[in-house]
Amino acid sequence: MKGDAPPCRLCFTAILPALLALLLAAPVAVGLAGVALPAFGYLPALGGDAFSLEPLRAVLAAPGIGVSVGLSFAAGLLTTAVSVVGVALFLAAFSGSRGMVVVRQALAPLLAVPHAAAAFGILFLIAPSGLLFRLAAVPLGLERPPDLLIVGDPLALSMMAALVAKEMPFLMLVAFAALPQADPERRQRLGRSLGYGRMAAFLLTVWPSVYRQIRLPVIAVAAFASAVVDVALILGPSTPAPLAVRLIGWMNDPDLAMRFKASAGALVQLVVTLAVILAWLGLERVGGWLVRREAAKGRRHASDAALRGFAALPVPLAALAVFVGLALLLLWSVAGFWGFPDLLPPTLNLQSWRRAVDAASGPLWTSFVVALAAATIALGLVVTLLEARRRRFPAARAGEIRLPSAIAGLIYLPLIVPQIAFVFGLQVLTLAAGLTPSVPLLVAAHLIFVAPYAALALADPWFALDPRYERVAAGLGRSRRAIFFRVRLPMLTAPILTALAIGFAVSIGQYLPTVLIGAGRLPTITTEAVALAAGGNRRVIGAYALLQTALPFLAFAAASLVPVLLARGRRGMRAP
C-alpha cells in the first residue's frame, strides 16, 4: 500500500531499540565477566594463572561475614516492603484528593536530594545529640546526649530509615506515572458503588494494575538497598558492616592480592541481591493471594477512617525527615559553637562555607561537567530508542505502545544488578586495558546508571502524546524531521527536561562508580561529602551536603521553569 512504511524503515525501527538496549546493558555483562574471573582465582596480571575456589573460601571465612550478608539481605527486603506498603496505603487513602497534589509538588525537591545528603540530614536529626533529643531534653531532664547507639546501630535500622525516606518519593513518582493507565476513577467508582470503602476499593481494584506497571522500579529499589554503599558508610553499622561496605575496604586494600577476595565478595553480593529479589517475588505472590482472598470474602471495609489516618503517616513523615534534615544541614553549616541541649546555635558565621567553597570548587566543577554530559548523552540515546519504537507502530493510538519486556529488562539491568557486583569488574578491565581515569571514562561509567532512569521518566509521556497532532502536521505537508522537531519535541518539553534533570541528579549522586572508575583522581562533591563522614565535623559536612544538593535542585528548578517560560502565550499548545 502507498501509506505503508518501506521494509528497510520497518527493519530499522524494529532493530534499533534492541541494539540500543544491548548497548546500555553490555557494560553489566562485561563487568560481571571482569569480576567473575578473579573471583575464581584467574587474573594473570596479579599472578592468578589457574582457576581456584580459594577466594570464595577466604570470603566465607571472613569474620562476621554471616552478619554482613544478613544486614544486606534485610536492608534490601525491609526497605522495599516498607516503601511499597507506604506508597500503596497513601495512594489508597488520598487518590484524587488535595493531598495528592501536595505530594506531587513536593516530589521534585525530594528527588533532587542525593542519598548521601539525605543520610547526613537524618543523622543530624536522630543522633543522640540531634534535634529529636534536643527537643526531648527539657521534658526528660537531659543535660548531655544519651548514651545510645542509634547511628550505626547493629541492626542497621537508621540506615534502612534513611533508605525508606529516599525510596518512597521515587516509587511515588513512578506510581503517579502508572495511575492513568489503571483508570482509577472508574474502578474506584465501581468499587464504591458495591459498598467498598475508599481504601478497600483502591487496593482491590486499582493497586494490582498499578503495581504490575511499577514492578521493575520496585525490584530496582530492592537491588539498590541490598548493596548501598554511601548511606551505609554514613548511617550503617561498622562492626561488622553491610557486605557492600566491606567489599569497598577489600577493593581499596594496598595488598593487590585482596582483589581476588574482593571479586569473590562481589559475586556473593550478587547472590545476596538475587536472593532479595527472589524473596520479594515470593512476597508478591503472598500479597496477591491475600488480595484475592480478601476480595472473595466480600467484606467491604466501609469504615476506614482510622486506617486512612494511619496511611497518612509514612509518606509525609519520610518527606518531613528529608526536609528537616536539610534545614539542619543549613543550620550546622553556619553554626558557631552549638552545645547540647540548645535548640538553636547561639552564634552564626560563614567560616565553614568559606572553607568549603574554596576546597570544593574542583569537585563541584567535575560533578557538574560529568553529570551534564552523562544526562545529555543518556537523553539522546533514550529519545532515539523511544522514537524508533514509536515509529514501529505508526497507526497506534496514544498510550498503546509499550517497550517490550526484553528491551525494558535490558535497559533496567544496571538498576537490578548491584553496582558493586559489576563496577569492580569494569575497574579491573579498564586497568587491564591500560586506561587511565579521565572525565570521558567517568561519564561513560555514570551513563550506565543515568540512562535507565531517563528511560523510566520519559517512556510513558513519550508514548502517551496524542499522535493526531503529528498527523495534522503531516497533512499540512510537513516532513518527518520537521514534525519531530517542531511538534513532538516542543510539546514534550516538560517531560524531556524532567528526564534530563533526573539523569543529572542520578549522576550527581553516584558514589561507587566514581570511587572505583575514577580511582580517587576525579573527586566529585559526592565522594568528598561521604569522605567527610569519618571526620565528624558537622559544620563542614553540612556545607558539603548542601553543595551536593544544590546542583540537582537547580536542575529540577530549571526543568520546571523553562517549559512555563516557553509556553507563555501558548497555553493551548501544551500537551495534555
GROMACS .gro file of N, CA and C in nm, residues 38-142:
model
  315
   38PRO      N    1   3.851  -1.314   3.836
   38PRO     CA    2   3.932  -1.306   3.959
   38PRO      C    3   3.866  -1.374   4.078
   39ALA      N    4   3.732  -1.379   4.080
   39ALA     CA    5   3.665  -1.446   4.191
   39ALA      C    6   3.699  -1.593   4.198
   40PHE      N    7   3.735  -1.650   4.084
   40PHE     CA    8   3.776  -1.791   4.080
   40PHE      C    9   3.928  -1.804   4.060
   41GLY      N   10   4.000  -1.698   4.098
   41GLY     CA   11   4.145  -1.706   4.105
   41GLY      C   12   4.220  -1.677   3.978
   42TYR      N   13   4.150  -1.635   3.871
   42TYR     CA   14   4.219  -1.613   3.743
   42TYR      C   15   4.234  -1.464   3.715
   43LEU      N   16   4.352  -1.415   3.730
   43LEU     CA   17   4.387  -1.277   3.695
   43LEU      C   18   4.538  -1.273   3.673
   44PRO      N   19   4.581  -1.305   3.551
   44PRO     CA   20   4.726  -1.318   3.525
   44PRO      C   21   4.807  -1.195   3.565
   45ALA      N   22   4.749  -1.077   3.555
   45ALA     CA   23   4.824  -0.957   3.589
   45ALA      C   24   4.868  -0.956   3.735
   46LEU      N   25   4.796  -1.029   3.821
   46LEU     CA   26   4.831  -1.037   3.964
   46LEU      C   27   4.879  -1.176   4.002
   47GLY      N   28   4.918  -1.253   3.904
   47GLY     CA   29   4.974  -1.385   3.933
   47GLY      C   30   4.872  -1.497   3.941
   48GLY      N   31   4.748  -1.469   3.909
   48GLY     CA   32   4.646  -1.575   3.912
   48GLY      C   33   4.636  -1.643   3.778
   49ASP      N   34   4.709  -1.753   3.761
   49ASP     CA   35   4.715  -1.822   3.632
   49ASP      C   36   4.628  -1.946   3.626
   50ALA      N   37   4.564  -1.981   3.737
   50ALA     CA   38   4.483  -2.103   3.740
   50ALA      C   39   4.355  -2.075   3.819
   51PHE      N   40   4.250  -2.145   3.781
   51PHE     CA   41   4.124  -2.128   3.850
   51PHE      C   42   4.129  -2.196   3.987
   52SER      N   43   4.065  -2.130   4.083
   52SER     CA   44   4.069  -2.180   4.220
   52SER      C   45   3.947  -2.129   4.297
   53LEU      N   46   3.907  -2.204   4.400
   53LEU     CA   47   3.798  -2.163   4.488
   53LEU      C   48   3.849  -2.093   4.613
   54GLU      N   49   3.979  -2.069   4.618
   54GLU     CA   50   4.036  -2.009   4.738
   54GLU      C   51   3.980  -1.870   4.768
   55PRO      N   52   3.958  -1.781   4.668
   55PRO     CA   53   3.898  -1.650   4.701
   55PRO      C   54   3.759  -1.663   4.765
   56LEU      N   55   3.679  -1.756   4.718
   56LEU     CA   56   3.547  -1.775   4.779
   56LEU      C   57   3.560  -1.827   4.921
   57ARG      N   58   3.655  -1.918   4.944
   57ARG     CA   59   3.676  -1.968   5.079
   57ARG      C   60   3.720  -1.854   5.172
   58ALA      N   61   3.804  -1.765   5.120
   58ALA     CA   62   3.851  -1.653   5.202
   58ALA      C   63   3.736  -1.561   5.241
   59VAL      N   64   3.643  -1.538   5.148
   59VAL     CA   65   3.528  -1.454   5.180
   59VAL      C   66   3.440  -1.522   5.285
   60LEU      N   67   3.411  -1.649   5.266
   60LEU     CA   68   3.323  -1.720   5.360
   60LEU      C   69   3.388  -1.737   5.497
   61ALA      N   70   3.522  -1.730   5.504
   61ALA     CA   71   3.591  -1.743   5.632
   61ALA      C   72   3.613  -1.608   5.699
   62ALA      N   73   3.578  -1.497   5.633
   62ALA     CA   74   3.599  -1.364   5.692
   62ALA      C   75   3.516  -1.349   5.819
   63PRO      N   76   3.571  -1.291   5.924
   63PRO     CA   77   3.495  -1.275   6.050
   63PRO      C   78   3.369  -1.191   6.029
   64GLY      N   79   3.257  -1.240   6.081
   64GLY     CA   80   3.131  -1.166   6.075
   64GLY      C   81   3.067  -1.161   5.939
   65ILE      N   82   3.111  -1.246   5.845
   65ILE     CA   83   3.057  -1.238   5.709
   65ILE      C   84   2.908  -1.273   5.708
   66GLY      N   85   2.866  -1.364   5.796
   66GLY     CA   86   2.724  -1.400   5.802
   66GLY      C   87   2.638  -1.282   5.842
   67VAL      N   88   2.687  -1.204   5.940
   67VAL     CA   89   2.612  -1.086   5.983
   67VAL      C   90   2.606  -0.983   5.871
   68SER      N   91   2.716  -0.964   5.800
   68SER     CA   92   2.719  -0.868   5.688
   68SER      C   93   2.618  -0.908   5.581
   69VAL      N   94   2.615  -1.035   5.548
   69VAL     CA   95   2.520  -1.084   5.448
   69VAL      C   96   2.378  -1.064   5.497
   70GLY      N   97   2.353  -1.095   5.625
   70GLY     CA   98   2.219  -1.078   5.680
   70GLY      C   99   2.173  -0.933   5.679
   71LEU      N  100   2.265  -0.840   5.710
   71LEU     CA  101   2.229  -0.698   5.707
   71LEU      C  102   2.192  -0.654   5.566
   72SER      N  103   2.270  -0.697   5.468
   72SER     CA  104   2.241  -0.658   5.329
   72SER      C  105   2.108  -0.716   5.283
   73PHE      N  106   2.081  -0.840   5.319
   73PHE     CA  107   1.955  -0.903   5.280
   73PHE      C  108   1.837  -0.832   5.347
   74ALA      N  109   1.849  -0.806   5.476
   74ALA     CA  110   1.739  -0.740   5.548
   74ALA      C  111   1.716  -0.600   5.496
   75ALA      N  112   1.824  -0.527   5.467
   75ALA     CA  113   1.809  -0.390   5.416
   75ALA      C  114   1.734  -0.390   5.283
   76GLY      N  115   1.769  -0.482   5.195
   76GLY     CA  116   1.701  -0.487   5.066
   76GLY      C  117   1.555  -0.522   5.078
   77LEU      N  118   1.522  -0.620   5.160
   77LEU     CA  119   1.384  -0.668   5.168
   77LEU      C  120   1.295  -0.573   5.250
   78LEU      N  121   1.343  -0.532   5.367
   78LEU     CA  122   1.259  -0.448   5.454
   78LEU      C  123   1.241  -0.308   5.397
   79THR      N  124   1.346  -0.250   5.341
   79THR     CA  125   1.333  -0.117   5.281
   79THR      C  126   1.228  -0.119   5.170
   80THR      N  127   1.233  -0.221   5.086
   80THR     CA  128   1.137  -0.230   4.976
   80THR      C  129   0.996  -0.249   5.028
   81ALA      N  130   0.979  -0.339   5.125
   81ALA     CA  131   0.846  -0.368   5.178
   81ALA      C  132   0.783  -0.245   5.241
   82VAL      N  133   0.859  -0.175   5.325
   82VAL     CA  134   0.804  -0.056   5.392
   82VAL      C  135   0.772   0.052   5.289
   83SER      N  136   0.860   0.072   5.190
   83SER     CA  137   0.837   0.176   5.089
   83SER      C  138   0.714   0.145   5.006
   84VAL      N  139   0.699   0.021   4.959
   84VAL     CA  140   0.586  -0.015   4.875
   84VAL      C  141   0.455  -0.006   4.953
   85VAL      N  142   0.454  -0.058   5.075
   85VAL     CA  143   0.332  -0.054   5.157
   85VAL      C  144   0.294   0.091   5.187
   86GLY      N  145   0.393   0.174   5.220
   86GLY     CA  146   0.364   0.314   5.248
   86GLY      C  147   0.304   0.386   5.129
   87VAL      N  148   0.360   0.362   5.009
   87VAL     CA  149   0.308   0.425   4.888
   87VAL      C  150   0.168   0.374   4.856
   88ALA      N  151   0.147   0.242   4.868
   88ALA     CA  152   0.016   0.185   4.837
   88ALA      C  153  -0.092   0.239   4.931
   89LEU      N  154  -0.063   0.247   5.060
   89LEU     CA  155  -0.162   0.298   5.156
   89LEU      C  156  -0.191   0.445   5.132
   90PHE      N  157  -0.088   0.523   5.102
   90PHE     CA  158  -0.111   0.666   5.080
   90PHE      C  159  -0.197   0.688   4.955
   91LEU      N  160  -0.166   0.617   4.847
   91LEU     CA  161  -0.246   0.630   4.726
   91LEU      C  162  -0.389   0.586   4.750
   92ALA      N  163  -0.408   0.477   4.827
   92ALA     CA  164  -0.542   0.428   4.855
   92ALA      C  165  -0.623   0.529   4.935
   93ALA      N  166  -0.556   0.599   5.025
   93ALA     CA  167  -0.628   0.693   5.112
   93ALA      C  168  -0.653   0.827   5.045
   94PHE      N  169  -0.564   0.869   4.952
   94PHE     CA  170  -0.571   1.007   4.903
   94PHE      C  171  -0.576   1.020   4.752
   95SER      N  172  -0.596   0.910   4.679
   95SER     CA  173  -0.603   0.918   4.534
   95SER      C  174  -0.715   1.013   4.491
   96GLY      N  175  -0.680   1.112   4.409
   96GLY     CA  176  -0.777   1.210   4.361
   96GLY      C  177  -0.806   1.324   4.457
   97SER      N  178  -0.734   1.330   4.570
   97SER     CA  179  -0.761   1.434   4.669
   97SER      C  180  -0.655   1.544   4.661
   98ARG      N  181  -0.674   1.646   4.745
   98ARG     CA  182  -0.579   1.757   4.750
   98ARG      C  183  -0.442   1.710   4.800
   99GLY      N  184  -0.442   1.607   4.887
   99GLY     CA  185  -0.316   1.555   4.938
   99GLY      C  186  -0.224   1.506   4.828
  100MET      N  187  -0.283   1.448   4.723
  100MET     CA  188  -0.203   1.400   4.611
  100MET      C  189  -0.135   1.516   4.539
  101VAL      N  190  -0.205   1.627   4.526
  101VAL     CA  191  -0.148   1.744   4.459
  101VAL      C  192  -0.028   1.795   4.537
  102VAL      N  193  -0.041   1.801   4.670
  102VAL     CA  194   0.069   1.849   4.754
  102VAL      C  195   0.191   1.759   4.740
  103VAL      N  196   0.168   1.627   4.742
  103VAL     CA  197   0.279   1.532   4.731
  103VAL      C  198   0.345   1.545   4.594
  104ARG      N  199   0.266   1.561   4.488
  104ARG     CA  200   0.323   1.579   4.354
  104ARG      C  201   0.417   1.700   4.350
  105GLN      N  202   0.374   1.810   4.414
  105GLN     CA  203   0.454   1.931   4.413
  105GLN      C  204   0.583   1.914   4.494
  106ALA      N  205   0.581   1.825   4.595
  106ALA     CA  206   0.700   1.806   4.679
  106ALA      C  207   0.796   1.704   4.621
  107LEU      N  208   0.755   1.632   4.516
  107LEU     CA  209   0.839   1.525   4.464
  107LEU      C  210   0.970   1.577   4.406
  108ALA      N  211   0.964   1.685   4.328
  108ALA     CA  212   1.085   1.735   4.263
  108ALA      C  213   1.194   1.770   4.363
  109PRO      N  214   1.165   1.852   4.466
  109PRO     CA  215   1.273   1.879   4.563
  109PRO      C  216   1.318   1.756   4.640
  110LEU      N  217   1.228   1.660   4.664
  110LEU     CA  218   1.269   1.537   4.733
  110LEU      C  219   1.363   1.454   4.646
  111LEU      N  220   1.329   1.443   4.517
  111LEU     CA  221   1.414   1.366   4.427
  111LEU      C  222   1.548   1.435   4.403
  112ALA      N  223   1.550   1.567   4.421
  112ALA     CA  224   1.674   1.641   4.399
  112ALA      C  225   1.777   1.618   4.509
  113VAL      N  226   1.733   1.570   4.624
  113VAL     CA  227   1.825   1.549   4.736
  113VAL      C  228   1.898   1.416   4.715
  114PRO      N  229   2.031   1.417   4.701
  114PRO     CA  230   2.104   1.291   4.685
  114PRO      C  231   2.093   1.204   4.811
  115HIS      N  232   2.117   1.076   4.794
  115HIS     CA  233   2.107   0.983   4.907
  115HIS      C  234   2.201   1.022   5.020
  116ALA      N  235   2.324   1.060   4.985
  116ALA     CA  236   2.422   1.093   5.088
  116ALA      C  237   2.378   1.216   5.167
  117ALA      N  238   2.328   1.319   5.098
  117ALA     CA  239   2.282   1.440   5.168
  117ALA      C  240   2.164   1.409   5.258
  118ALA      N  241   2.069   1.328   5.209
  118ALA     CA  242   1.955   1.290   5.292
  118ALA      C  243   2.002   1.212   5.414
  119ALA      N  244   2.101   1.124   5.396
  119ALA     CA  245   2.151   1.045   5.508
  119ALA      C  246   2.217   1.135   5.612
  120PHE      N  247   2.294   1.235   5.568
  120PHE     CA  248   2.355   1.328   5.662
  120PHE      C  249   2.248   1.406   5.739
  121GLY      N  250   2.146   1.453   5.668
  121GLY     CA  251   2.040   1.527   5.735
  121GLY      C  252   1.968   1.443   5.839
  122ILE      N  253   1.938   1.318   5.805
  122ILE     CA  254   1.872   1.229   5.902
  122ILE      C  255   1.965   1.197   6.018
  123LEU      N  256   2.095   1.187   5.991
  123LEU     CA  257   2.191   1.168   6.100
  123LEU      C  258   2.182   1.283   6.201
  124PHE      N  259   2.179   1.407   6.150
  124PHE     CA  260   2.169   1.523   6.239
  124PHE      C  261   2.035   1.526   6.312
  125LEU      N  262   1.937   1.456   6.260
  125LEU     CA  263   1.803   1.455   6.320
  125LEU      C  264   1.792   1.351   6.431
  126ILE      N  265   1.845   1.230   6.409
  126ILE     CA  266   1.820   1.119   6.502
  126ILE      C  267   1.937   1.086   6.592
  127ALA      N  268   2.053   1.145   6.569
  127ALA     CA  269   2.169   1.116   6.654
  127ALA      C  270   2.141   1.155   6.799
  128PRO      N  271   2.211   1.096   6.896
  128PRO     CA  272   2.188   1.131   7.038
  128PRO      C  273   2.202   1.280   7.066
  129SER      N  274   2.281   1.350   6.984
  129SER     CA  275   2.292   1.496   7.001
  129SER      C  276   2.213   1.570   6.895
  130GLY      N  277   2.123   1.499   6.826
  130GLY     CA  278   2.047   1.558   6.719
  130GLY      C  279   1.923   1.631   6.766
  131LEU      N  280   1.845   1.678   6.669
  131LEU     CA  281   1.730   1.764   6.700
  131LEU      C  282   1.626   1.694   6.786
  132LEU      N  283   1.597   1.567   6.758
  132LEU     CA  284   1.491   1.498   6.833
  132LEU      C  285   1.524   1.492   6.981
  133PHE      N  286   1.648   1.462   7.016
  133PHE     CA  287   1.685   1.455   7.157
  133PHE      C  288   1.699   1.594   7.218
  134ARG      N  289   1.729   1.695   7.137
  134ARG     CA  290   1.731   1.831   7.190
  134ARG      C  291   1.588   1.875   7.227
  135LEU      N  292   1.490   1.834   7.142
  135LEU     CA  293   1.351   1.865   7.174
  135LEU      C  294   1.304   1.793   7.298
  136ALA      N  295   1.358   1.673   7.322
  136ALA     CA  296   1.315   1.593   7.438
  136ALA      C  297   1.399   1.620   7.562
  137ALA      N  298   1.500   1.707   7.548
  137ALA     CA  299   1.593   1.726   7.660
  137ALA      C  300   1.523   1.784   7.783
  138VAL      N  301   1.441   1.887   7.764
  138VAL     CA  302   1.374   1.951   7.880
  138VAL      C  303   1.273   1.857   7.944
  139PRO      N  304   1.180   1.795   7.868
  139PRO     CA  305   1.086   1.703   7.933
  139PRO      C  306   1.154   1.586   8.003
  140LEU      N  307   1.264   1.536   7.947
  140LEU     CA  308   1.332   1.420   8.007
  140LEU      C  309   1.443   1.459   8.103
  141GLY      N  310   1.469   1.588   8.115
  141GLY     CA  311   1.574   1.634   8.206
  141GLY      C  312   1.715   1.597   8.160
  142LEU      N  313   1.739   1.597   8.030
  142LEU     CA  314   1.870   1.561   7.978
  142LEU      C  315   1.962   1.682   7.975
   0.00000   0.00000   0.00000
